Coordinates of C-alpha atoms and ligand atoms in Angstrom, one line a residue:
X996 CA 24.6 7.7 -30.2
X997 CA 23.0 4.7 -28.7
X998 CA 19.2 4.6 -28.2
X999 CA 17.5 2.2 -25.7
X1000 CA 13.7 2.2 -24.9
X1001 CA 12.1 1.1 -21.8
X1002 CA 8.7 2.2 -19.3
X1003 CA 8.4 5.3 -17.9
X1004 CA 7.2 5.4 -14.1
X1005 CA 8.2 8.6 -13.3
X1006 CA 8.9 11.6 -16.3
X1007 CA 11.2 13.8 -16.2
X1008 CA 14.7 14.4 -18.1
X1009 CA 18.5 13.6 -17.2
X1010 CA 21.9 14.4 -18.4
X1011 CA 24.8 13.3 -16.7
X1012 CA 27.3 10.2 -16.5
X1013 CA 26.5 6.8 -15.7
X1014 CA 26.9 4.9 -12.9
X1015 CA 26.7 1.2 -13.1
X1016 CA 25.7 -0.6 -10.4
X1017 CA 27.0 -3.8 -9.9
X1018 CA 25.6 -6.9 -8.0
X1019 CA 28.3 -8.3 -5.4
X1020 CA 26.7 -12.1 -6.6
X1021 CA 28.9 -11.3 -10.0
X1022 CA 32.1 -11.6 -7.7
X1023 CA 31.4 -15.0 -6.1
X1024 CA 33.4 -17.8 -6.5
X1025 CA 32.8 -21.3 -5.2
X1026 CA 35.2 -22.9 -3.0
X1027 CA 35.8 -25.6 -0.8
X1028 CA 36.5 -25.1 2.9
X1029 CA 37.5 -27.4 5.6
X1030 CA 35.8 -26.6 8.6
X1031 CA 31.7 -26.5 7.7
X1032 CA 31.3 -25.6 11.5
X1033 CA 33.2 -22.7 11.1
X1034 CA 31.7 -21.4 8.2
X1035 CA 28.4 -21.3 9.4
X1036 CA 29.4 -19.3 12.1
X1037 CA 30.9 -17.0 9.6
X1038 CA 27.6 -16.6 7.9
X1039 CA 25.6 -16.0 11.2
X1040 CA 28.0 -13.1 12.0
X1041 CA 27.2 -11.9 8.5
X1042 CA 23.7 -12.7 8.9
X1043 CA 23.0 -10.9 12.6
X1044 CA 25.2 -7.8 10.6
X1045 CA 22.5 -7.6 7.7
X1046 CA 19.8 -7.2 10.3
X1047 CA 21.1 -5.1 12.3
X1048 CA 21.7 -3.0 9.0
X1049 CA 18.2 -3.3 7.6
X1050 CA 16.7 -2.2 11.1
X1051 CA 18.5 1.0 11.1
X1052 CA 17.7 1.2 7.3
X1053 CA 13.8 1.0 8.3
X1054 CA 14.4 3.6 10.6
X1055 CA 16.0 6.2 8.2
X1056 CA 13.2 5.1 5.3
X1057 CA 10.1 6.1 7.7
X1058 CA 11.4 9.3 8.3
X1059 CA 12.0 9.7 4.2
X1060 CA 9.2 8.1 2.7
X1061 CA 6.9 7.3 5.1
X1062 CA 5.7 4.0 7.2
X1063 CA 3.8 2.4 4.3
X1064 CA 6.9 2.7 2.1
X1065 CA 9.3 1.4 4.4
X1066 CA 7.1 -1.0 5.3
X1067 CA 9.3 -3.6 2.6
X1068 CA 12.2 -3.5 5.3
X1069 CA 10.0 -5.3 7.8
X1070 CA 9.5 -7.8 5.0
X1071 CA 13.2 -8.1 4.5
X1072 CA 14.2 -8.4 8.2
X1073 CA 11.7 -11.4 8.7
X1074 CA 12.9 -12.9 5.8
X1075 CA 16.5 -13.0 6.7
X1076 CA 15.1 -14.0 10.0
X1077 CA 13.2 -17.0 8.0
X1078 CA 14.2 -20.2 9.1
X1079 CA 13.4 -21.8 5.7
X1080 CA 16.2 -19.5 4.4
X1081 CA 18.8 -20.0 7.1
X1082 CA 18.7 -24.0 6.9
X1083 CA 18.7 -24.2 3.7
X1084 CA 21.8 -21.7 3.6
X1085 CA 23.4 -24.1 6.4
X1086 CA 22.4 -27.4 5.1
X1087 CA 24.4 -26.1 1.5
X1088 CA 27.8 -25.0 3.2
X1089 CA 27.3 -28.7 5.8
X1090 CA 26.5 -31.2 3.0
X1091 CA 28.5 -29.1 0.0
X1092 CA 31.2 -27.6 2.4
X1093 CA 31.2 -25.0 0.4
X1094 CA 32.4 -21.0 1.1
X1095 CA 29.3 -19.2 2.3
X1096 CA 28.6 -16.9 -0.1
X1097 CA 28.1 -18.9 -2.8
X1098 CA 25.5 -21.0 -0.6
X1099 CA 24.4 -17.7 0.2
X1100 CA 23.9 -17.2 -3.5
X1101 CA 22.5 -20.2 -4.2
X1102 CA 20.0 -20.1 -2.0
X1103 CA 19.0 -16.9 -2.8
X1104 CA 18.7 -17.4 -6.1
X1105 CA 16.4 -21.3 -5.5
X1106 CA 14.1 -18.6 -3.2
X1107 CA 14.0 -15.9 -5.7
X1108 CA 13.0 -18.6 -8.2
X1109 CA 10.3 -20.6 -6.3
X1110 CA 8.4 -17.0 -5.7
X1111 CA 8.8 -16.2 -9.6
X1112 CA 6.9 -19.6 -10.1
X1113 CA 4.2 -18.7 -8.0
X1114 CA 0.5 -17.7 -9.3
X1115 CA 0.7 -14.3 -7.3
X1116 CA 1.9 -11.3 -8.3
X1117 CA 2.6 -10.0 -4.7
X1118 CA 4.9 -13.3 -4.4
X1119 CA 6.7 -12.7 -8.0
X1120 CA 7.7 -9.3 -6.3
X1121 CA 9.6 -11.2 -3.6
X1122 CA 11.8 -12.3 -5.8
X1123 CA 13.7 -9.4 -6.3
X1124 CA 13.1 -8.5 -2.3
X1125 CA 15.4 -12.1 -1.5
X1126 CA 17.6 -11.5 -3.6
X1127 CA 18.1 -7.8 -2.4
X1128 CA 18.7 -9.5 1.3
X1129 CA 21.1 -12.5 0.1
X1130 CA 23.5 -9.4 -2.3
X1131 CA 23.2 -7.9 1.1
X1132 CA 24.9 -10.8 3.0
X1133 CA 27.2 -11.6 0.3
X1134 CA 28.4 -7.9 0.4
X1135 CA 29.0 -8.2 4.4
X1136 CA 30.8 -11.6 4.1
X1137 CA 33.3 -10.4 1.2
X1138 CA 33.5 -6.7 3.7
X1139 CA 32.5 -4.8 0.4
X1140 CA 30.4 -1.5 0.9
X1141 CA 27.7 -0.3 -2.3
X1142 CA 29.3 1.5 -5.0
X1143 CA 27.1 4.7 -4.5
X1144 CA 27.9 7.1 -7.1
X1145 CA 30.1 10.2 -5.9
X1146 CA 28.9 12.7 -8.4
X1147 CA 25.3 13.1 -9.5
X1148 CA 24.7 10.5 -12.0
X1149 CA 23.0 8.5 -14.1
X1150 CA 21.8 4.8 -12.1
X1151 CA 22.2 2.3 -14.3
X1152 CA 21.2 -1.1 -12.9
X1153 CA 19.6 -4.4 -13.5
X1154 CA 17.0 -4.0 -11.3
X1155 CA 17.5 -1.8 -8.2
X1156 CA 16.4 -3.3 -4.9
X1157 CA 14.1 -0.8 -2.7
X1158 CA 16.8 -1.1 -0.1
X1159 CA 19.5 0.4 -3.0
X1160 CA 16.9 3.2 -3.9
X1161 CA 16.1 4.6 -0.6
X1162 CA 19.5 4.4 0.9
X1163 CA 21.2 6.4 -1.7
X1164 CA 22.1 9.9 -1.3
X1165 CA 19.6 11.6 -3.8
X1166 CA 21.6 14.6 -4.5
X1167 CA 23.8 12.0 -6.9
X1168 CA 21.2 10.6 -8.5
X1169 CA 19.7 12.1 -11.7
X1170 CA 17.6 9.0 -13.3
X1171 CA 17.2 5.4 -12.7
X1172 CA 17.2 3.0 -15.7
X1173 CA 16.9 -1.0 -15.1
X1174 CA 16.7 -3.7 -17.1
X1175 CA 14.1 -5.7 -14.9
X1176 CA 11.4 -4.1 -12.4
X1177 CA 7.7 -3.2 -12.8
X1178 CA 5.8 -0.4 -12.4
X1179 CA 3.9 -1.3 -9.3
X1180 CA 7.4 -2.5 -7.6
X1181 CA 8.6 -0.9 -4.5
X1182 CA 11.4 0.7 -6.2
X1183 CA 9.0 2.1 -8.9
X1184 CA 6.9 3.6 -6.3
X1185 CA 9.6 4.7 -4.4
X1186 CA 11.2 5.8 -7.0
X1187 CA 8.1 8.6 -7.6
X1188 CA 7.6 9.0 -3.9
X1189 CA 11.0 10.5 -4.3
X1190 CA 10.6 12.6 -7.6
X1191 CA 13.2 11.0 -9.6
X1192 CA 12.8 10.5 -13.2
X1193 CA 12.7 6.5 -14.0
X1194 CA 12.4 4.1 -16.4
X1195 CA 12.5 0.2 -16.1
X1196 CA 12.4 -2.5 -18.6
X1197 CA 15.0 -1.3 -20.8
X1198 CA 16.7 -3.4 -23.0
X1199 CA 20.4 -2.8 -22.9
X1200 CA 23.0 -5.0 -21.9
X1201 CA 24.5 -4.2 -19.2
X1202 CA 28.3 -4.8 -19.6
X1203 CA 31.3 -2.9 -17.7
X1204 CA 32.5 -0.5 -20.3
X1205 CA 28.8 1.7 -19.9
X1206 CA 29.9 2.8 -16.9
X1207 CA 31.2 6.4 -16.7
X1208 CA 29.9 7.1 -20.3
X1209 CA 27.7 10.1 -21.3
X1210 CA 24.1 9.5 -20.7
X1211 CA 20.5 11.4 -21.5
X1212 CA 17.6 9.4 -20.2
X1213 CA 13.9 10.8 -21.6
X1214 CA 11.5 9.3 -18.9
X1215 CA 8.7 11.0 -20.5
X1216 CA 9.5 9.2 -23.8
X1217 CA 11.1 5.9 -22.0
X1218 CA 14.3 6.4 -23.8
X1219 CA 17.9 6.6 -23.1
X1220 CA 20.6 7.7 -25.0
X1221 CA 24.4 6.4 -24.5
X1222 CA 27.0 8.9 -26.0
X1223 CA 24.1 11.6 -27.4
X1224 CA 25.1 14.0 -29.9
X1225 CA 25.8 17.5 -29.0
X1226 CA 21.9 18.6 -30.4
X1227 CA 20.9 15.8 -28.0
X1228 CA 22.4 17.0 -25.0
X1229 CA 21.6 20.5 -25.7
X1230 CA 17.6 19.6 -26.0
X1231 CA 17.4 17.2 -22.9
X1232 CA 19.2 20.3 -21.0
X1233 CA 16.4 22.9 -22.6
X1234 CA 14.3 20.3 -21.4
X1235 CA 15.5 20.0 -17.7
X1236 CA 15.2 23.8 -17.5
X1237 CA 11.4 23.9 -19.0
X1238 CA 10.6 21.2 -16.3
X1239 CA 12.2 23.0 -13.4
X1240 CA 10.4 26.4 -14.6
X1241 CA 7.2 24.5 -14.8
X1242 CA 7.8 23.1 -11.1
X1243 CA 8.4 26.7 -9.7
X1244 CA 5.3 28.0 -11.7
X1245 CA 3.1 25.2 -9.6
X1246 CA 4.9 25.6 -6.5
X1247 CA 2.9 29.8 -6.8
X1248 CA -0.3 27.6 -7.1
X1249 CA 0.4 26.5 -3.5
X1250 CA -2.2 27.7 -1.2
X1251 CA -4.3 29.0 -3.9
X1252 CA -8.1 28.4 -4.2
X1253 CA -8.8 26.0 -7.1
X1254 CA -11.0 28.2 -9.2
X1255 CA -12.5 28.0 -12.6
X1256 CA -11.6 30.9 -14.9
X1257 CA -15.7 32.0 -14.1
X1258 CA -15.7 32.0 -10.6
X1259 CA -16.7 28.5 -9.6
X1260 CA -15.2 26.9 -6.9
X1261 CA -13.8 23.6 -7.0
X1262 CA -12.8 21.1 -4.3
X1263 CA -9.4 19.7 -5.4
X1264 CA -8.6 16.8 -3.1
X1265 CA -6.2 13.8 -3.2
X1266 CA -6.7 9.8 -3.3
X1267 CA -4.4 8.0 -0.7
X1268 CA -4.0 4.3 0.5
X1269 CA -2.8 4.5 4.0
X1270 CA -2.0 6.8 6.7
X1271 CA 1.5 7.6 5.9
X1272 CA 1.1 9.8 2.4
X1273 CA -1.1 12.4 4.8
X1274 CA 2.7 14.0 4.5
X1275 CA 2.7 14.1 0.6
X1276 CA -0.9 15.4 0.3
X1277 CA -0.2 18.5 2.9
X1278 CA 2.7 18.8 0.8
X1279 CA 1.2 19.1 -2.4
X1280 CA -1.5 21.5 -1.1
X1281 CA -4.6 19.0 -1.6
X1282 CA -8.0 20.7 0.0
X1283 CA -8.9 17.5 1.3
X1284 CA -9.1 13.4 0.9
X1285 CA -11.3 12.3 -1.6
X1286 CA -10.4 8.9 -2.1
X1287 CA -9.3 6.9 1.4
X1288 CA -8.9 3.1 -0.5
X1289 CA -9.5 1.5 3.2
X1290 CA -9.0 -1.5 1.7
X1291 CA -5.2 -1.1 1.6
X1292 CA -5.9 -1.4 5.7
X1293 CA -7.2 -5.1 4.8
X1294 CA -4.5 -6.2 2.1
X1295 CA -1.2 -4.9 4.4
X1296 CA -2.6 -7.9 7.0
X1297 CA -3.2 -11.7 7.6
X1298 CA -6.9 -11.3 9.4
X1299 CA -9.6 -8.9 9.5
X1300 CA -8.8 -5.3 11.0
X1301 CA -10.6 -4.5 14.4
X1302 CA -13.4 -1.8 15.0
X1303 CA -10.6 -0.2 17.5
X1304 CA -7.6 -0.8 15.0
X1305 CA -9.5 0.9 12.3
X1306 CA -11.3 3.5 14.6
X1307 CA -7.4 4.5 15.6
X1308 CA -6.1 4.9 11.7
X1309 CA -9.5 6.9 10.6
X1310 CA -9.8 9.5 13.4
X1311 CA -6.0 9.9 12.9
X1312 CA -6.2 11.0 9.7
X1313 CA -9.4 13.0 10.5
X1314 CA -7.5 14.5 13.3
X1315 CA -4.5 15.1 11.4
X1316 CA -6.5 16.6 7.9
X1317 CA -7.8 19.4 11.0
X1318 CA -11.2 19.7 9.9
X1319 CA -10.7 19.1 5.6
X1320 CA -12.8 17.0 4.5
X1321 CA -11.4 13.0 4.6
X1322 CA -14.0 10.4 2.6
X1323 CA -13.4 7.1 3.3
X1324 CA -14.3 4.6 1.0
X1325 CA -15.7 1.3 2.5
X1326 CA -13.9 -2.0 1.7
X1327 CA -13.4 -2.2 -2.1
X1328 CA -11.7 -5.6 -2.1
X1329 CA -11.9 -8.4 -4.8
X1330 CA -11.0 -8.1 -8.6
X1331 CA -7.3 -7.5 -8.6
X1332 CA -7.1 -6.9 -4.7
X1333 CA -7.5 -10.1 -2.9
X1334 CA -6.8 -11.2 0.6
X1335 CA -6.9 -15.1 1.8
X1336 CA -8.1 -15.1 5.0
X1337 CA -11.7 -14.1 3.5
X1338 CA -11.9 -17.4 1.7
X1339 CA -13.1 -15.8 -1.7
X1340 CA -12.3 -18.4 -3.5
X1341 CA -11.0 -17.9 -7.5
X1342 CA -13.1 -16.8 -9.6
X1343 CA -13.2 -17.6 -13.4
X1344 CA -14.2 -13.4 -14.1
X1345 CA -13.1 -11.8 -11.0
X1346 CA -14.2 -8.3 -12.1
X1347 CA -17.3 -8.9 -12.9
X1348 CA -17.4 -11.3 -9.4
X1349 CA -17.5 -11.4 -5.8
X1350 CA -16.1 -7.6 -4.8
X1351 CA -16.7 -4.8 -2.5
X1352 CA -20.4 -3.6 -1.8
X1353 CA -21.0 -7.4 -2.7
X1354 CA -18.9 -8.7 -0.1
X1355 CA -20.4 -6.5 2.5
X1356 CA -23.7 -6.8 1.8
X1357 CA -23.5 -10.4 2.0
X1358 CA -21.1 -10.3 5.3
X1359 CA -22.5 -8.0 7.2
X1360 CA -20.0 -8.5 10.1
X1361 CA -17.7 -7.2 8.2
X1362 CA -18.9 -4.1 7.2
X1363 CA -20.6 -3.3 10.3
X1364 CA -17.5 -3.2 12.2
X1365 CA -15.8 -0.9 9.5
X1366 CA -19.2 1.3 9.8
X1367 CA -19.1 1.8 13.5
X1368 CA -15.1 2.7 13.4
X1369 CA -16.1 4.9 10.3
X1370 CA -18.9 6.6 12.1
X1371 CA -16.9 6.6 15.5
X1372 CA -14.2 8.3 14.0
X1373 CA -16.7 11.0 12.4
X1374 CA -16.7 12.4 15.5
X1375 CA -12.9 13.9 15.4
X1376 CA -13.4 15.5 12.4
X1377 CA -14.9 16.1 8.7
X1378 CA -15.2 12.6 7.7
X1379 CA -18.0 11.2 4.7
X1380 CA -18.6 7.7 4.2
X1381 CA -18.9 6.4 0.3
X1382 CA -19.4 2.7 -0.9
X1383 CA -18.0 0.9 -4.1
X1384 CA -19.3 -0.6 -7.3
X1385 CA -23.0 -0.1 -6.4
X1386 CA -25.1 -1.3 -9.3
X1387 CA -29.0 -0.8 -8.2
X1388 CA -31.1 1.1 -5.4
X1389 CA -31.5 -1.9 -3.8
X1390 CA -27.8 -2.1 -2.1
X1391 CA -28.6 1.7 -1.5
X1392 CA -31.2 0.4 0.6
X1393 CA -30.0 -2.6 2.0
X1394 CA -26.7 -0.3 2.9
X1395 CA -29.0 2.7 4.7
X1396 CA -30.9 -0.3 6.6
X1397 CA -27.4 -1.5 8.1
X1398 CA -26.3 2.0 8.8
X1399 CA -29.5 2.2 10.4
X1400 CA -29.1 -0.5 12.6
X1401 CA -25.5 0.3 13.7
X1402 CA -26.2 4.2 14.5
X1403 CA -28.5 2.5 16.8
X1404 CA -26.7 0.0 18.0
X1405 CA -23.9 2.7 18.8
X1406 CA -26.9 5.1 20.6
X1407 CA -28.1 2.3 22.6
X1408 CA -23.9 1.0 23.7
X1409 CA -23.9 5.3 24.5
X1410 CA -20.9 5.3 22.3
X1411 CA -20.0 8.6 20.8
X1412 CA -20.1 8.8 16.6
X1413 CA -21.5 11.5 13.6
X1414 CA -24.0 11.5 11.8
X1415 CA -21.8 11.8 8.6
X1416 CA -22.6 12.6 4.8
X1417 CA -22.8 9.1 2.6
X1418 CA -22.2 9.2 -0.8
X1419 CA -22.0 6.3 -3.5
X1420 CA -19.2 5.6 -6.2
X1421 CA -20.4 5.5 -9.8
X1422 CA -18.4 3.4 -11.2
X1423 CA -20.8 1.1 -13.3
X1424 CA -23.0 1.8 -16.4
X1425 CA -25.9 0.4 -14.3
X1426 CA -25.2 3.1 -11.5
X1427 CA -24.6 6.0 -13.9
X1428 CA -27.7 4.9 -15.7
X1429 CA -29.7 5.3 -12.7
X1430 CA -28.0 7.9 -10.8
X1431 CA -31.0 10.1 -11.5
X1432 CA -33.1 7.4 -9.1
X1433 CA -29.8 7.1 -7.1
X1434 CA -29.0 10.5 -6.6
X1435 CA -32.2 11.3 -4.2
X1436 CA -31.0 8.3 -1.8
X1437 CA -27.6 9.9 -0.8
X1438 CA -25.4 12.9 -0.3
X1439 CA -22.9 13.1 -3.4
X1440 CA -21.7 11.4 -6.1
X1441 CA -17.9 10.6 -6.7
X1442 CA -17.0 8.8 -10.3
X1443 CA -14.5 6.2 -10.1
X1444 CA -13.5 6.3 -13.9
X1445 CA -11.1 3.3 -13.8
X1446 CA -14.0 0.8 -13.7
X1447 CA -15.9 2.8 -15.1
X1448 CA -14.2 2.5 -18.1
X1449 CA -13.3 -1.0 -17.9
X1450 CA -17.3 -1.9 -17.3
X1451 CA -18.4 0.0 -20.1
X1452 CA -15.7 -0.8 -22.7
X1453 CA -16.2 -4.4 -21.7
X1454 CA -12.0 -4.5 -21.2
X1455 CA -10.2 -5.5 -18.5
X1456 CA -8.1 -2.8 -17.0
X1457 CA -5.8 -5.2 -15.4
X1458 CA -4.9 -6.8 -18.9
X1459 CA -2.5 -5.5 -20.9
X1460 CA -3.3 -6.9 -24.2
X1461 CA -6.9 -4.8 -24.2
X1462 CA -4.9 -1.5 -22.8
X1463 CA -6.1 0.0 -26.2
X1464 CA -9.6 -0.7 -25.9
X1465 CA -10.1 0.7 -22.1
X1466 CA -10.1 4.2 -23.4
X1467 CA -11.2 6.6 -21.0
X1468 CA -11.8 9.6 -23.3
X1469 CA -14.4 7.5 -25.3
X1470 CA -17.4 9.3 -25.8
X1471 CA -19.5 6.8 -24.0
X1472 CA -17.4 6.8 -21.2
X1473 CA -17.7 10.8 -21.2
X1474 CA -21.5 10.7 -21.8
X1475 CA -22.2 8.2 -19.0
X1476 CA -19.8 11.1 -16.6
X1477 CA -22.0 14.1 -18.4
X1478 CA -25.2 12.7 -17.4
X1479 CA -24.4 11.6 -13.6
X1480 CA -23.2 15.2 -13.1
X1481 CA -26.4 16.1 -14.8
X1482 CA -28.8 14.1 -12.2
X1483 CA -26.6 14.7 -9.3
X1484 CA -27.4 18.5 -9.8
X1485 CA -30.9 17.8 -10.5
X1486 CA -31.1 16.5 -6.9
X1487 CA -28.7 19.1 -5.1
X1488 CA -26.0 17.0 -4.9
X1489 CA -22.5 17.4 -5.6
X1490 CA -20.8 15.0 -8.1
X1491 CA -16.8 14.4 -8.0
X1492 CA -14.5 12.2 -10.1
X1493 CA -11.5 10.1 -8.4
X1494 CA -11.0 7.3 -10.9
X1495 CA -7.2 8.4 -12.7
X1496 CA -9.2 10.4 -15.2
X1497 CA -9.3 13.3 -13.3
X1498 CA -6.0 14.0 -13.1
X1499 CA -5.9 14.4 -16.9
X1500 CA -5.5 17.8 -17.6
X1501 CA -6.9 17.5 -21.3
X1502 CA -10.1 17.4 -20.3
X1503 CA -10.2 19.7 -17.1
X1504 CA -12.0 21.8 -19.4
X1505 CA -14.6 19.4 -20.3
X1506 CA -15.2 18.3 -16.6
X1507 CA -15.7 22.1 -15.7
X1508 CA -17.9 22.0 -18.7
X1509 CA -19.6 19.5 -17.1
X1510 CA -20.0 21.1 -14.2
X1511 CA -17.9 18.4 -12.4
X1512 CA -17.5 19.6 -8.7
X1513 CA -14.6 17.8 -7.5
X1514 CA -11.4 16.3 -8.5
X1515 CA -9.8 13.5 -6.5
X1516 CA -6.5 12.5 -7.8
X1517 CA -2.8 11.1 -6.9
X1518 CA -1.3 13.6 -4.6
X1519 CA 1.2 14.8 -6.9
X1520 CA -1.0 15.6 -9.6
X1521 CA -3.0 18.2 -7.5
X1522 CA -0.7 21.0 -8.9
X1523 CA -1.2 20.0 -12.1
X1524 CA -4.9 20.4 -11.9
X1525 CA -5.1 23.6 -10.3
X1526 CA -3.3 24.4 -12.9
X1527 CA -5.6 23.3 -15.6
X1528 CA -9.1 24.3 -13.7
X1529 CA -7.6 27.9 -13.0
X1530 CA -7.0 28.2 -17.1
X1531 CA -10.4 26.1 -17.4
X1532 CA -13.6 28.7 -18.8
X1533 CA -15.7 26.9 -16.4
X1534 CA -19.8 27.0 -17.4
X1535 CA -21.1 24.5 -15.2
X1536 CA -23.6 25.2 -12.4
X1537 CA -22.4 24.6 -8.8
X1538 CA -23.8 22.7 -6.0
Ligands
PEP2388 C1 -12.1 3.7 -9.9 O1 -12.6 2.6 -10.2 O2 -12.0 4.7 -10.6 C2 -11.7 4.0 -8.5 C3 -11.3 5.2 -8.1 O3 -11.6 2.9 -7.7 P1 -10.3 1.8 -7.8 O4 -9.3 2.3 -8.8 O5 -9.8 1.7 -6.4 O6 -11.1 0.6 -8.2
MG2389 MG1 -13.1 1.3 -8.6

């Protein structure tokens, strides 16, 4: 038995064959042709073919994973529609006269290199997204069709390109292993929109004669197995069956109040990014939205977002969570998300820098149109307002005298809005330290733990080399938590948590403990914690 270990980014277990997937580039040749003229058109028929192919592709992916998903085969259609890209494809066959696949290729490849060089990790994902369209050409020009897999199997790939994952049939596909990818790529995320267990980064080489061999992938561990040994196979199948059993045991939790084992009541609600995972947190039974990153409504764009385009995406989701609560979180840009067109600038410590409530306290503009499409919206259903990485009462004040001003603004333009609950994020030492003082200014609390953490550990949660140091169950981190539920109930407000940490079902029981009133977390993880707050003895006092 061979063993190969690599990242999990989605668990679950596997047994089954494997299916190699090979890259039409490994078939290109380079050759000579005569007529250059000719040639090109022979790549613009290929060409107008790949489009045509992603736009039906975009259509299918909406419907299966949702707008923000599919969103990558918009990227992919304007790049094959770049005119950078075609020229340079052109200018290779004219000059070269070479066959057009290999310029196809090579051109590819220069692309795929120059966004790899780039200081941007949204351009270093790029890379994989022109290569994905070039192998797509290539494949039209040499009139191959992808090797899907005809029985379920084991993908085994170098990296799998998002338009690969979400165009295979998902009833043959049991795991995907690559080589290459990260966890944050498209085909990661799709790759756990869509349940399947993955791992990337593994280091195997890939070479022909692994395909069709016997295959056990551990994507809770990160390993796979080549040719596992009879006690191997038999575990990972044991294994297969627990996971299935504990799947049907959730699904019973469906529909089911989240309470503690003493009676309390808890509101278990999701975090989401963008309109389109509404489906997956109906699906997973969430009571509510307790984490709307707005920001994700800034970052997907090249300028600012109107009052009317954001007014249109929050009374949507109002309408759509019928009368469940929905709190939308104000612009938390800066730190690791960073958009151009507001001119931030680099800074030398970015997440200690310029960043959400700063920003908006110190461009008003900006979030004054976000707070009049906030409040607007709060008139089509249960919306609450909350604000990022507040430090001191100050910004709580400076924040109630803006919201002051634009209720009044909205009165006096006779424009309809709600007078909607605000609540604050603590998600600095400084604001759990205070939340006693803070907690008299507004209506609840909600704990974003991943800065949290990273603000009172002093490390970086964006670098990997401190990973061990930003440790969320340290007892400070769990002390400053203990005491803002504390104060929060001191002033009759509730106090939730919807940094990652609340979705970690070892200490449900501590948070209940704690008297913790909500739990905000990835939609698929709302199961899970039901799960865990139903077993949970409870003990803390409600709000
Ligand atoms: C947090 O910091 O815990 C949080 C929920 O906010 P974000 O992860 O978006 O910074
Ligand atoms: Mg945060």
């Amino acid at each position: 038995m061979e063993i190969y270990y690599g990242k999990s980014v989605y668990k679950g277990t596997a047994v089954g064959k494997i299916h190699l997937l090979s890259e039409p580039s490994e078939e290109v040749t380079r050759y000579s042709i005569n007529d250059p003229e000719a040639e090109i058109r022979r790549f613009r028929t290929a060409r107008d073919e790949a489009e045509r192919q992603i736009g039906e592709l975009y259509e299918e992916s909406v419907s299966e994973v949702g707008q923000a998903n599919a969103a990558i085969f918009e990227i992919h259609g304007m790049m094959l529609g770049d005119d950078d890209y075609i020229s340079a494809v052109e200018e290779l066959i004219r000059t070269q006269s070479v066959n057009a696949e290999y310029a196809v290729l090579m051109t590819g490849n220069d692309f795929a290199q120059r966004f790899l060089e780039m200081d941007d990790e949204y351009m270093n994902a790029r890379s994989a997204d022109v290569k994905d369209i070039s192998s797509r050409v290539i494949r039209i020009l040499l009139g191959r069709t992808a090797d899907d897999p005809d029985e379920p199997s084991v993908i085994l790939a170098d990296d799998l390109a998002p338009s690969r994952t979400v165009r295979m049939d998902k009833s043959k596909v049991l795991a995907f292993v690559t080589v290459h990818g990260s966890s944050n790529s498209h085909t990661a995320i799709l790759a756990r929109t869509m349940n399947i267990p993955s791992i990337i980064g593994c280091k195997i080489e890939l070479t022909p004669d692994l395909h069709g061999r016997e295959a056990v992938v551990d994507a809770r561990t990160g390993k796979l197995m080549i040719d596992p040994d009879s006690d191997t196979v038999e575990k990972a199948r044991r294994q297969i069956l627990e996971e299935k059993e504990s799947r049907q045991a959730l699904e019973e939790l469906r529909g089911k109040p989240t309470v503690t084992a003493d009676g309390r009541r808890i509101k278990l609600y999701a975090n989401i990014g963008s309109e389109s995972e509404l489906a997956s947190v109906s699906q997973n039974d969430a009571e509510g939205i307790g984490l709307f990153r707005s920001e994700f409504i800034y970052l997907s764009r090249t300028d600012l977002p109107t009052e009317e385009e954001q007014f249109r995406i929050y009374r949507t989701v109002a309408e759509k969570m019928a009368g469940k609560p929905v709190i939308i979180r104000t612009l938390d840009i800066g730190a690791d998300k960073q958009v151009d067109y507001l001119n931030i600038g680099s800074e030398e410590n970015p997440a200690m820098g310029f960043r959400a409530i700063r920003i908006c306290l110190s461009r008003p503009e900006i979030f004054r149109t976000q707070l009049r499409a906030i409040f607007r919206a709060g008139a089509y259903g249960n919306i609450s307002v909350m604000y990022p990485m507040i430090t001191s009462l100050d910004e709580v004040h400076r924040i109630r005298e803006i919201v002051d001003s634009v209720k009044a603004e909205l009165v006096d333009e006779g424009i309809e809005y709600a007078d909607i609950p605000q609540g604050i994020m603590i998600e600095t030492p400084a604001a759990a330290l205070m939340s006693d003082v803070l907690a008299r200014e507004v209506d609840f609390f909600s704990i974003g733990t991943n800065d949290l953490t990273q603000y009172t550990l002093a490390a970086d949660r964006q670098n990997a080399q401190v990973e061990s140091f930003c440790d969320p169950h340290h007892p400070a981190v769990l002390r400053l938590i203990a005491e803002t539920a504390k104060n929060a109930h001191n002033a009759g407000i509730w106090c939730g948590i919807c940094g990652e940490l609340g979705a970690d079902t070892e200490l449900t029981e501590t948070f209940m403990r704690m008297g913790i009133d909500e739990l905000s977390v990835a939609p698929s993880a709302v199961l899970p914690v039901r799960k865990a707050v139903l077993g949970s003895g409870g003990g803390g006092e409600a709000q």
